[in-house]
Tab-separated table of C-alpha atoms in Angstrom:
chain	number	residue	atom	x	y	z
A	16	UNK	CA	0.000	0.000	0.000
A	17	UNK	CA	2.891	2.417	0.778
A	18	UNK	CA	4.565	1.858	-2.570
A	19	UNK	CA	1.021	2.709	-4.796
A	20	UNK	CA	1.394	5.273	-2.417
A	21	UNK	CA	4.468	6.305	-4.044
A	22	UNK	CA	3.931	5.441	-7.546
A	23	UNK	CA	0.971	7.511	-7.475
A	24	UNK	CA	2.702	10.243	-5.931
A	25	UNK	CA	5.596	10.532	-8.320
A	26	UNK	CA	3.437	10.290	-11.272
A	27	UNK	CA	1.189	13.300	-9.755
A	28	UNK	CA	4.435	15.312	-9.797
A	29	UNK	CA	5.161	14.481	-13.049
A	30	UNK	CA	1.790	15.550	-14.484
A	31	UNK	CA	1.927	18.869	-12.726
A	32	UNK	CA	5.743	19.770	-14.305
A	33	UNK	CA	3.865	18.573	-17.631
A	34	UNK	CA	1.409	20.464	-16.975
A	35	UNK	CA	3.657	23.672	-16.129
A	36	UNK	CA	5.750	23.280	-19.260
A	37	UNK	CA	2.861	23.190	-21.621
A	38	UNK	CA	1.668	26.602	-20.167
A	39	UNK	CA	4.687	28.242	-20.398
A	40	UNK	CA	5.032	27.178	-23.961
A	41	UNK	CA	1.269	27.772	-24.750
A	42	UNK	CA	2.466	31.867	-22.942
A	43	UNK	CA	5.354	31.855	-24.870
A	44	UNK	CA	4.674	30.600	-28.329
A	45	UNK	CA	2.431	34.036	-29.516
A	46	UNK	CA	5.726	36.287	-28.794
A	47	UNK	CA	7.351	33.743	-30.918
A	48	UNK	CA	5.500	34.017	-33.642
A	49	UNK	CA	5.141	37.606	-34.122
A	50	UNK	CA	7.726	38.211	-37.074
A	51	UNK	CA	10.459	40.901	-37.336
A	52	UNK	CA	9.955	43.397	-40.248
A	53	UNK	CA	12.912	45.923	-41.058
A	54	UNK	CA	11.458	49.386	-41.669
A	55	UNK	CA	12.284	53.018	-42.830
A	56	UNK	CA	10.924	55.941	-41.323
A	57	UNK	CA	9.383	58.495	-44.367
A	58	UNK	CA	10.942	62.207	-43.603
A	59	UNK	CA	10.670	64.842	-46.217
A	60	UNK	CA	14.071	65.840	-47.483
A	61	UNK	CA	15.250	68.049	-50.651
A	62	UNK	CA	16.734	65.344	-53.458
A	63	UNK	CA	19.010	66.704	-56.149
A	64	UNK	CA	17.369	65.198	-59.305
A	65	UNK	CA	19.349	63.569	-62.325
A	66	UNK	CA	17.936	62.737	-65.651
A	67	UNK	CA	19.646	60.609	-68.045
A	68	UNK	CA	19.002	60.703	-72.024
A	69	UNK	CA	20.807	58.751	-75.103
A	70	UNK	CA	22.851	61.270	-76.729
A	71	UNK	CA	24.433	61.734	-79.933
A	72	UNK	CA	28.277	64.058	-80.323
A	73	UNK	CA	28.389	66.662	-83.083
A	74	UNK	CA	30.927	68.978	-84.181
A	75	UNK	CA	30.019	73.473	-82.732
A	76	UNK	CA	30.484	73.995	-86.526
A	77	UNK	CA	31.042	71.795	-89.730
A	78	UNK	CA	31.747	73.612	-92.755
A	79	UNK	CA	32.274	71.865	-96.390
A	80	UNK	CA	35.206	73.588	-98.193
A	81	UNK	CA	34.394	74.481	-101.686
A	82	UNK	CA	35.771	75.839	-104.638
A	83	UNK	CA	34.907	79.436	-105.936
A	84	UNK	CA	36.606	79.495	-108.921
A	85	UNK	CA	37.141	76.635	-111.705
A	86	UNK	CA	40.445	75.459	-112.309
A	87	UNK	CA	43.543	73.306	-111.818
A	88	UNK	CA	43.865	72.248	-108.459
A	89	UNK	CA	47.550	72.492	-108.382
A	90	UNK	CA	47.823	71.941	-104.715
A	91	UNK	CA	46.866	70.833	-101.336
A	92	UNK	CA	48.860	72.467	-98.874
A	93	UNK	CA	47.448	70.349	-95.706
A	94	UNK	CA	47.570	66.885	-93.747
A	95	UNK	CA	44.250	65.109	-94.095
A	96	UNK	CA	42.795	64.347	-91.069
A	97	UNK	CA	44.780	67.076	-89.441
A	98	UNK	CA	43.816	70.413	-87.493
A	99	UNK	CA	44.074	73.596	-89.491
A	100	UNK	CA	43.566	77.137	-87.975
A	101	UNK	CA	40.857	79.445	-89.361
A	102	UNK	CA	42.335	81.616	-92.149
A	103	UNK	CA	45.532	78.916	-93.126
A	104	UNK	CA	45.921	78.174	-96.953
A	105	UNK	CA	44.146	74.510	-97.606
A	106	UNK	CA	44.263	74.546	-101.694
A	107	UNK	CA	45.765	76.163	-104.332
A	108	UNK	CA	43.954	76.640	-107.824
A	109	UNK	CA	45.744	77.400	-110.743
A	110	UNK	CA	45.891	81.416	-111.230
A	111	UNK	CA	47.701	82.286	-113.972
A	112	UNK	CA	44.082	82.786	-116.087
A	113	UNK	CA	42.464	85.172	-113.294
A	114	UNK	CA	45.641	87.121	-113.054
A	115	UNK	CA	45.722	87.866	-116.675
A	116	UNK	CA	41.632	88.629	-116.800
A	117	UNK	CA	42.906	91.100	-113.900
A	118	UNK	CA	45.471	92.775	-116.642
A	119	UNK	CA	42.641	92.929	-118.673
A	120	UNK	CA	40.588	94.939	-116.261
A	121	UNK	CA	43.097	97.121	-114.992
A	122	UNK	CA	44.114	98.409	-118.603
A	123	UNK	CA	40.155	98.605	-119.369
A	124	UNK	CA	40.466	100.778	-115.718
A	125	UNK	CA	43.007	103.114	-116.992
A	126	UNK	CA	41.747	103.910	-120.471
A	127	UNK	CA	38.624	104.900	-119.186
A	128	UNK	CA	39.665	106.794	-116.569
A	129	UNK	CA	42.213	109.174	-119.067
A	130	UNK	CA	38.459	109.398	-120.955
A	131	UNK	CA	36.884	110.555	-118.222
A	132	UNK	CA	40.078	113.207	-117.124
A	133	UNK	CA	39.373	114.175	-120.868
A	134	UNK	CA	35.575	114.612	-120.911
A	135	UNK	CA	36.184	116.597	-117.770
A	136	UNK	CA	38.674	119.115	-119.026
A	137	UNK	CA	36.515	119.142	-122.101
A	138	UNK	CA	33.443	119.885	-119.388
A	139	UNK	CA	34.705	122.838	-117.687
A	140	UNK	CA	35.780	124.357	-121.070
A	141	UNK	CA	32.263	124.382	-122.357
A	142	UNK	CA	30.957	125.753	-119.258
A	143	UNK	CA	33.233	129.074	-119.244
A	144	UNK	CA	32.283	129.463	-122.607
A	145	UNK	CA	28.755	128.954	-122.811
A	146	UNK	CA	29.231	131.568	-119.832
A	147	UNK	CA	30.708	134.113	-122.263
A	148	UNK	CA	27.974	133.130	-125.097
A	149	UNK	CA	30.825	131.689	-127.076
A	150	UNK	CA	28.837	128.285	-126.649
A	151	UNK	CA	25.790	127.027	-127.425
A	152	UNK	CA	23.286	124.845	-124.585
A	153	UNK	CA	23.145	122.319	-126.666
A	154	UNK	CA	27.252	121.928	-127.084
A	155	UNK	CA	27.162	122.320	-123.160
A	156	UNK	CA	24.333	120.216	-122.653
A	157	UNK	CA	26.578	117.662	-124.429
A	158	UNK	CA	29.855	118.054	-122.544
A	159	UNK	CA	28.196	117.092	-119.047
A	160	UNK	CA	26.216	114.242	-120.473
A	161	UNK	CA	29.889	112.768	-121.941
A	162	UNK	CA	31.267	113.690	-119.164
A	163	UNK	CA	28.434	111.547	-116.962
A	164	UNK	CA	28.902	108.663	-119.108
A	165	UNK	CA	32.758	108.381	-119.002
A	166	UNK	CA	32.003	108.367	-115.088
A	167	UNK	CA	29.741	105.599	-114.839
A	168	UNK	CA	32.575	103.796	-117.020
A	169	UNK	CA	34.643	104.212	-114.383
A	170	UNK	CA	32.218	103.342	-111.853
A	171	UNK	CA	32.255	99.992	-113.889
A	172	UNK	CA	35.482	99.504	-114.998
A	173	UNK	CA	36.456	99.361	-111.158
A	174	UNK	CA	34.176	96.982	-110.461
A	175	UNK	CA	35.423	94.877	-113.133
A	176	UNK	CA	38.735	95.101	-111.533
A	177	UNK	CA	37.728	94.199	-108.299
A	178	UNK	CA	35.610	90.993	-109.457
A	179	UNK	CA	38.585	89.837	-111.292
A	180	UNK	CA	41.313	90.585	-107.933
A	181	UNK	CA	38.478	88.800	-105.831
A	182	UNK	CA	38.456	85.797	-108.257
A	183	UNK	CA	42.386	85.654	-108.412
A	184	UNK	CA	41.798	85.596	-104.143
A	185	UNK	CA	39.315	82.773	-104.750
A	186	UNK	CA	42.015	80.892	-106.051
A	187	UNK	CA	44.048	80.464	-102.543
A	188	UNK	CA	41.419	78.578	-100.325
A	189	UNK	CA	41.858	78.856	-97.213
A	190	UNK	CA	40.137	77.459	-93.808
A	191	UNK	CA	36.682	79.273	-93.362
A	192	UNK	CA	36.741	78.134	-89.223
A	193	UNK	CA	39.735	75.834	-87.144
A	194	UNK	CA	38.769	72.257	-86.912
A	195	UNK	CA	39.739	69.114	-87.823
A	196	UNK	CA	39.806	68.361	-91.892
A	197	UNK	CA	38.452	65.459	-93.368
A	198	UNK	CA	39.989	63.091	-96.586
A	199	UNK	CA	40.345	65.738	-99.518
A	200	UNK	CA	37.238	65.581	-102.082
A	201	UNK	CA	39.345	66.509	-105.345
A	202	UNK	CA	42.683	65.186	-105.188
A	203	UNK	CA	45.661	67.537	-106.818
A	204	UNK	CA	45.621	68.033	-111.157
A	205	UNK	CA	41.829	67.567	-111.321
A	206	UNK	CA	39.669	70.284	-112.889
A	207	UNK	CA	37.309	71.751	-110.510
A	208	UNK	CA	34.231	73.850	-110.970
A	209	UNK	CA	32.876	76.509	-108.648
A	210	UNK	CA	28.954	74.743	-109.239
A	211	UNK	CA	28.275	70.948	-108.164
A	212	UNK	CA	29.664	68.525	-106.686
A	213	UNK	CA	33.081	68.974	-108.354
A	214	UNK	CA	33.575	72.126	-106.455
A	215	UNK	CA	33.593	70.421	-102.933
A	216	UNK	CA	37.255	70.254	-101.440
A	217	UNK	CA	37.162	69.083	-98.001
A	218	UNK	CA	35.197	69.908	-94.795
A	219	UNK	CA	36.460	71.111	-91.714
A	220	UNK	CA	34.677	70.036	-88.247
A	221	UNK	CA	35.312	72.477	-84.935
A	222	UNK	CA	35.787	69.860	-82.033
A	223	UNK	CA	36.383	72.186	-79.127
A	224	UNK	CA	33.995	73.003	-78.153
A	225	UNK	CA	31.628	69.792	-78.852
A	226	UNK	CA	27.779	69.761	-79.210
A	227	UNK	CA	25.829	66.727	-77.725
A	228	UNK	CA	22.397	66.247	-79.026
A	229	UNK	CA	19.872	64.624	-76.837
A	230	UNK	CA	15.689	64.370	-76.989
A	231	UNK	CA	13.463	64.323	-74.149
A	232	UNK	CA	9.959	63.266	-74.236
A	233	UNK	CA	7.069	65.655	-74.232
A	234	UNK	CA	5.364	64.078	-71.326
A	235	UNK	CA	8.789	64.227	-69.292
A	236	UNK	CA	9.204	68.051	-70.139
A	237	UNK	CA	5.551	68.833	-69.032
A	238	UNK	CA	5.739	66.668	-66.405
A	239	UNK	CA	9.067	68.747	-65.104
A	240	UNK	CA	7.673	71.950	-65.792
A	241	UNK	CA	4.560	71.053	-63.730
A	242	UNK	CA	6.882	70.250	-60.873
A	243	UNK	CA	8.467	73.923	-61.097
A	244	UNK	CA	5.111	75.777	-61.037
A	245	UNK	CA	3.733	73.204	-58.293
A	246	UNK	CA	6.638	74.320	-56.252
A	247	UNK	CA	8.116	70.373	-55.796
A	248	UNK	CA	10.991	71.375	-57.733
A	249	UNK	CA	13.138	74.071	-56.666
A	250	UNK	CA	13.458	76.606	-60.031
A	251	UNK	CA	16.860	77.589	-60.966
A	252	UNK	CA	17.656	81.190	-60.758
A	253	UNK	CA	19.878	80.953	-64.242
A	254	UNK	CA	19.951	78.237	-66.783
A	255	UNK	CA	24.345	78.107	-65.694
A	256	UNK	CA	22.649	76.319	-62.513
A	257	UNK	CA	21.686	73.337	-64.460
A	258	UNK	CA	24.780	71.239	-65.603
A	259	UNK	CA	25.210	68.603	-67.993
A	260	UNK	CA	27.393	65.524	-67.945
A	261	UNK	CA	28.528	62.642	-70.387
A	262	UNK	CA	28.909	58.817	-70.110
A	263	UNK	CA	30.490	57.003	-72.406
A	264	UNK	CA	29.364	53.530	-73.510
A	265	UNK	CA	31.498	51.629	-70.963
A	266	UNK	CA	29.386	54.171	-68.362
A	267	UNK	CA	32.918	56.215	-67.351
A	268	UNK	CA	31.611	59.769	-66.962
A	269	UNK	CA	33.677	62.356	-69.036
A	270	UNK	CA	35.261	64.684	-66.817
A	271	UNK	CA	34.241	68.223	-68.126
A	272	UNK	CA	31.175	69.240	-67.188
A	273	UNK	CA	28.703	71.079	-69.945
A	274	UNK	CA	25.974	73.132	-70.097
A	275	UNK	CA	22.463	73.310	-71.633
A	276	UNK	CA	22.348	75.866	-74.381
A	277	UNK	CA	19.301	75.625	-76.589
A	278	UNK	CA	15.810	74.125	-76.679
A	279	UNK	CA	13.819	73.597	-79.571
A	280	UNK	CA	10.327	75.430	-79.145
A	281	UNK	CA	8.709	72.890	-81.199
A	282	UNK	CA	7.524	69.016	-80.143
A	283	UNK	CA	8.874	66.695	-82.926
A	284	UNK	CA	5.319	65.519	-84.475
A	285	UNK	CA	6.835	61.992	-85.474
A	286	UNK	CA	8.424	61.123	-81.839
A	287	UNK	CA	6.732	63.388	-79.614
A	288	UNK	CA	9.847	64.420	-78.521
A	289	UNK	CA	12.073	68.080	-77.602
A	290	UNK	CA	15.290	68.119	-78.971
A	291	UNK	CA	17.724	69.737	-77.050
A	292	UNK	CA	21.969	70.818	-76.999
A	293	UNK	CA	24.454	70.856	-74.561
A	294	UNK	CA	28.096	71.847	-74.914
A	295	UNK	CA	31.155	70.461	-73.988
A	296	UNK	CA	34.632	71.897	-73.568
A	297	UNK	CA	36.614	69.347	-75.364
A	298	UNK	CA	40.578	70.098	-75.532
A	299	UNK	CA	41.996	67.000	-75.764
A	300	UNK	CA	39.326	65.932	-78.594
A	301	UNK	CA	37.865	62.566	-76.189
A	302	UNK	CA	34.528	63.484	-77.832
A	303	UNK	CA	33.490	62.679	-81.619
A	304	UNK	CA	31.393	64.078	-83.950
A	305	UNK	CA	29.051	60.531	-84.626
A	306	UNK	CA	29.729	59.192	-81.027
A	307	UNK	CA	26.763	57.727	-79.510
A	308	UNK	CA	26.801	58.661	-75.692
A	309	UNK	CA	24.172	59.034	-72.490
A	310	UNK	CA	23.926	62.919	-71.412
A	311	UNK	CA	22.937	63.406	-67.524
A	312	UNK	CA	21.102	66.549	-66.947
A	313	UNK	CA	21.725	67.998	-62.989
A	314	UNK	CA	21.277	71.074	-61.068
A	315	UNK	CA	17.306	70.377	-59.984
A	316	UNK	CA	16.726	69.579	-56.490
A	317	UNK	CA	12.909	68.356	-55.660
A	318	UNK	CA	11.196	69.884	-52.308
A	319	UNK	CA	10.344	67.894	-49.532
A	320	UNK	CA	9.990	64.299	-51.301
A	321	UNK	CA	9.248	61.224	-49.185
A	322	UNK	CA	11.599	58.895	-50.655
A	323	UNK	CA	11.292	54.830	-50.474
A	324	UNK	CA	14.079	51.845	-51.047
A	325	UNK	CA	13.757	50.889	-54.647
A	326	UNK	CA	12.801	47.201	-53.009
A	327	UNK	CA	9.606	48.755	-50.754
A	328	UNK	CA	7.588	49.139	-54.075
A	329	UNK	CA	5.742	46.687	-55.741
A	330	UNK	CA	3.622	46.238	-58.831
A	331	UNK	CA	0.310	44.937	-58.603
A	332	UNK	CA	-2.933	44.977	-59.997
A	333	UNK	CA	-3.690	48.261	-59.523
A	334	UNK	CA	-0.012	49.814	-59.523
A	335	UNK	CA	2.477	50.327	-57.211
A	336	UNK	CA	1.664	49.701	-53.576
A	337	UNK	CA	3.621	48.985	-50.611
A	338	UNK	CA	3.573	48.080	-46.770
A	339	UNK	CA	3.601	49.727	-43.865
A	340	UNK	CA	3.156	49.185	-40.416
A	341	UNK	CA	0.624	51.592	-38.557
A	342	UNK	CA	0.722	52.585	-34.783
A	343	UNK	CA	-0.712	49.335	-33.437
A	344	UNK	CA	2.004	47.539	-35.276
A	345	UNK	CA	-0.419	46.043	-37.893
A	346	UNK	CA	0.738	45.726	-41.744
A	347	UNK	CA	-1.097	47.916	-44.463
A	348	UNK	CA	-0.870	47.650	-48.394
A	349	UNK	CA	-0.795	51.406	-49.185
A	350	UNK	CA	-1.137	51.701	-53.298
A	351	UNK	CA	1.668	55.104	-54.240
A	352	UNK	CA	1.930	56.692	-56.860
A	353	UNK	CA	6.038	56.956	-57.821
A	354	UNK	CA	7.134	59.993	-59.411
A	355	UNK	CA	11.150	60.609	-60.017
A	356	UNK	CA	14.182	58.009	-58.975
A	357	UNK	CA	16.828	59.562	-57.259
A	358	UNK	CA	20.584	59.114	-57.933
A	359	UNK	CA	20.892	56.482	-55.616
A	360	UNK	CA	17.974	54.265	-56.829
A	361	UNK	CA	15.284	55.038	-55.350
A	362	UNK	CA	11.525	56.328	-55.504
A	363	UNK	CA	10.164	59.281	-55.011
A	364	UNK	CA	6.556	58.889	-53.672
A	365	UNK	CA	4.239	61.562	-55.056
A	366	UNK	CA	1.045	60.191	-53.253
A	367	UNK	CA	0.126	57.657	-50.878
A	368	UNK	CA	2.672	58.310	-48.040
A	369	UNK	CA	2.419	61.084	-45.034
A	370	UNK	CA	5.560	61.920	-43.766
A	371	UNK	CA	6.905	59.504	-40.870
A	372	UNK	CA	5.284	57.035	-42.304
A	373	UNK	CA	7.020	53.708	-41.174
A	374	UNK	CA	7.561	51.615	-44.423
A	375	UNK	CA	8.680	47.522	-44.984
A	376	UNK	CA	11.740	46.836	-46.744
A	377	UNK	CA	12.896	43.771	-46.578
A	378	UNK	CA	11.620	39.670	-46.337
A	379	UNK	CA	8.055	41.369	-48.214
A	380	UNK	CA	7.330	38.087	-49.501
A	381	UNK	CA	6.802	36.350	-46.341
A	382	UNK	CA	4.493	39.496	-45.109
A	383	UNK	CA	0.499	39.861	-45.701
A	384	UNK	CA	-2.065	43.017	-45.236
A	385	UNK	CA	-3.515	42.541	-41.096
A	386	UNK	CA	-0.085	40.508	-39.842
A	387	UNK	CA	1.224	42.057	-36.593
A	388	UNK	CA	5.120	42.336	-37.077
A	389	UNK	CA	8.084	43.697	-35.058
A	390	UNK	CA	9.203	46.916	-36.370
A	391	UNK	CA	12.756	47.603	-35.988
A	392	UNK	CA	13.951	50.674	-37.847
A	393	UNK	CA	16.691	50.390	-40.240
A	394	UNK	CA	19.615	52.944	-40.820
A	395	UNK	CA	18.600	55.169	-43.973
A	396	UNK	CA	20.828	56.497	-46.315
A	397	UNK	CA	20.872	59.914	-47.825
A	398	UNK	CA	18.825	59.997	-51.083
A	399	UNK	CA	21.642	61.912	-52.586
């Protein structure tokens, strides 16, 4: 009797530590289940803004060189391929014909101009006389109107004289800007013409400084300008504020910063798109006319934007959304609209958040709408 005494005592005891155990799991096990979810706090800070565009090089200026005069081309006094300084002697026509045409001219130029000297003293005589009565109107009438004539001769036979010195010039071509010269056109002995495609020479492309072309769509221009008036994006004071920058197809960013200096007024009807130029400094010639490149536009900062990790958003059926925990700890699918990214990836919320807003950013795939979840706060970075 003493040992069922026992037995039952011993198996009391273990019941009741049983017992114990299974209500200190059953206490414990809700804590346990409540998962951690790694958030960011939404503050309102001003992001500098970068937009990014495919771009295309071209030369400031590109001029074709081109013949004035027809002719030998006796010589080509430059390197193709080479840079030549405005005003330096590219080509030499043959002169010897224009030079004696300006003989010509110049002994046209005299002749008439002893006429005239004669017509004049011949002038002045009449006059005196027809003073005295020793000469009729008609004989004086006469006189001037020579005298007239033989100066408009002059008048013309200067001109002459100065078309034929300006086509003897014509014959030394020279550089109309500095640049860089293609392959010649019309290699040295062939005749030339000044009309058609025989008179082209050569062209001559300015590299320093360089033009990039770029588009932008309509919609992104409006879209930008909207943000100015609205006040979300702060308005620079000059046009010098907003900078441009190139990449080159293995993304290395060229080192010279450019400028924005012209915007077509009119939307391309084709593309929908604005055309617009920036220009480079380019001393050591890195940038091409041809060379395919991505411009990046800076200088605009946007107000007060609530800006989320590129991995908070998601895309659903109704657009973007993304969680957040509210005040009781509880997760909410909030749908956002995303404006702008920033340089460092991510989104700029335009609607949807209020600032401190406590958003999910990680392990989203294991989280659902109406789960309670540990919030611990992550470190942010700087959106710039």
């Amino acid at each position: 009797m003493l040992l069922r005494n026992k037995v039952l005592a011993v198996a009391l005891m273990f019941l009741s530590v049983a017992g114990c155990k299974d209500e200190d799991k059953q206490k414990a096990q809700p804590a346990a289940m409540v998962p951690t979810a790694e958030v960011v706090a939404v503050e309102p800070q001003n992001v500098p803004l970068s937009f990014e565009f495919a771009a295309r090089a071209q030369g400031s200026k590109e001029t074709e060189v081109r013949a004035r005069v027809g002719g030998i081309l006796l010589k080509r006094n430059y390197v193709e391929g080479s840079e030549v300084e405005e005003g330096s002697v590219l080509f030499q026509i043959d002169p010897k014909p224009f030079e004696v045409t300006l003989n010509q001219t110049k002994a046209r130029l005299a002749q008439v101009r002893a006429e005239f000297k004669n017509a004049e003293t011949q002038w002045k005589r009449t006059e005196e006389l027809y003073k005295q009565k020793y000469a009729s109107e008609k004989a004086r009438d006469e006189a001037k109107a020579n005298l007239d004539s033989l100066a408009a001769s002059v008048q013309l036979a200067q001109a002459e004289v100065d078309a034929a010195q300006l086509n003897l010039d014509y014959t030394t071509v020279r550089a109309p800007i500095s640049g860089i010269t293609s392959m010649e056109a019309q290699s040295e002995g062939s005749l030339i013409s000044a009309t058609g495609e025989s008179s082209l020479l050569t062209s001559i492309t300015q590299l320093d400084p360089i033009y990039v072309i770029f588009s932008a769509s309509e919609n992104e221009m409006m879209s930008l300008a909207n943000m100015i008036d609205s006040g979300k994006v702060k308005n620079p004071e000059n046009k010098s504020e907003v900078k441009a920058r190139v990449k080159f197809g293995n993304d290395k960013l060229y080192p010279l910063e450019g400028e924005i200096n012209f915007v077509t007024p009119n939307v391309d009807e084709k593309t929908g798109t604005i055309k617009l130029r920036a220009v480079f400094p380019n001393p050591e010639k890195r940038l091409r006319p041809g060379q395919f490149l991505r411009l990046v536009m800076e200088g605009l900062t946007r107000i007060d934007a609530l800006v989320v990790p590129q991995e908070a958003v998601m895309q659903g059926a109704n657009g973007a959304y993304l969680y957040k925990v509210n005040d009781k700890n509880i997760v909410e699918s909030v749908n956002v609209q995303t404006g702008l990214r920033t340089q460092t990836g991510g989104w700029i919320i335009d609607s949807g958040l209020q600032p401190g807003d406590k958003i999910i950013i990680s392990g989203l795939m294991k989280i659902r709408p109406g789960m309670t979840v540990n919030p611990q706060e992550a470190i942010q970075t700087t959106a710039e």
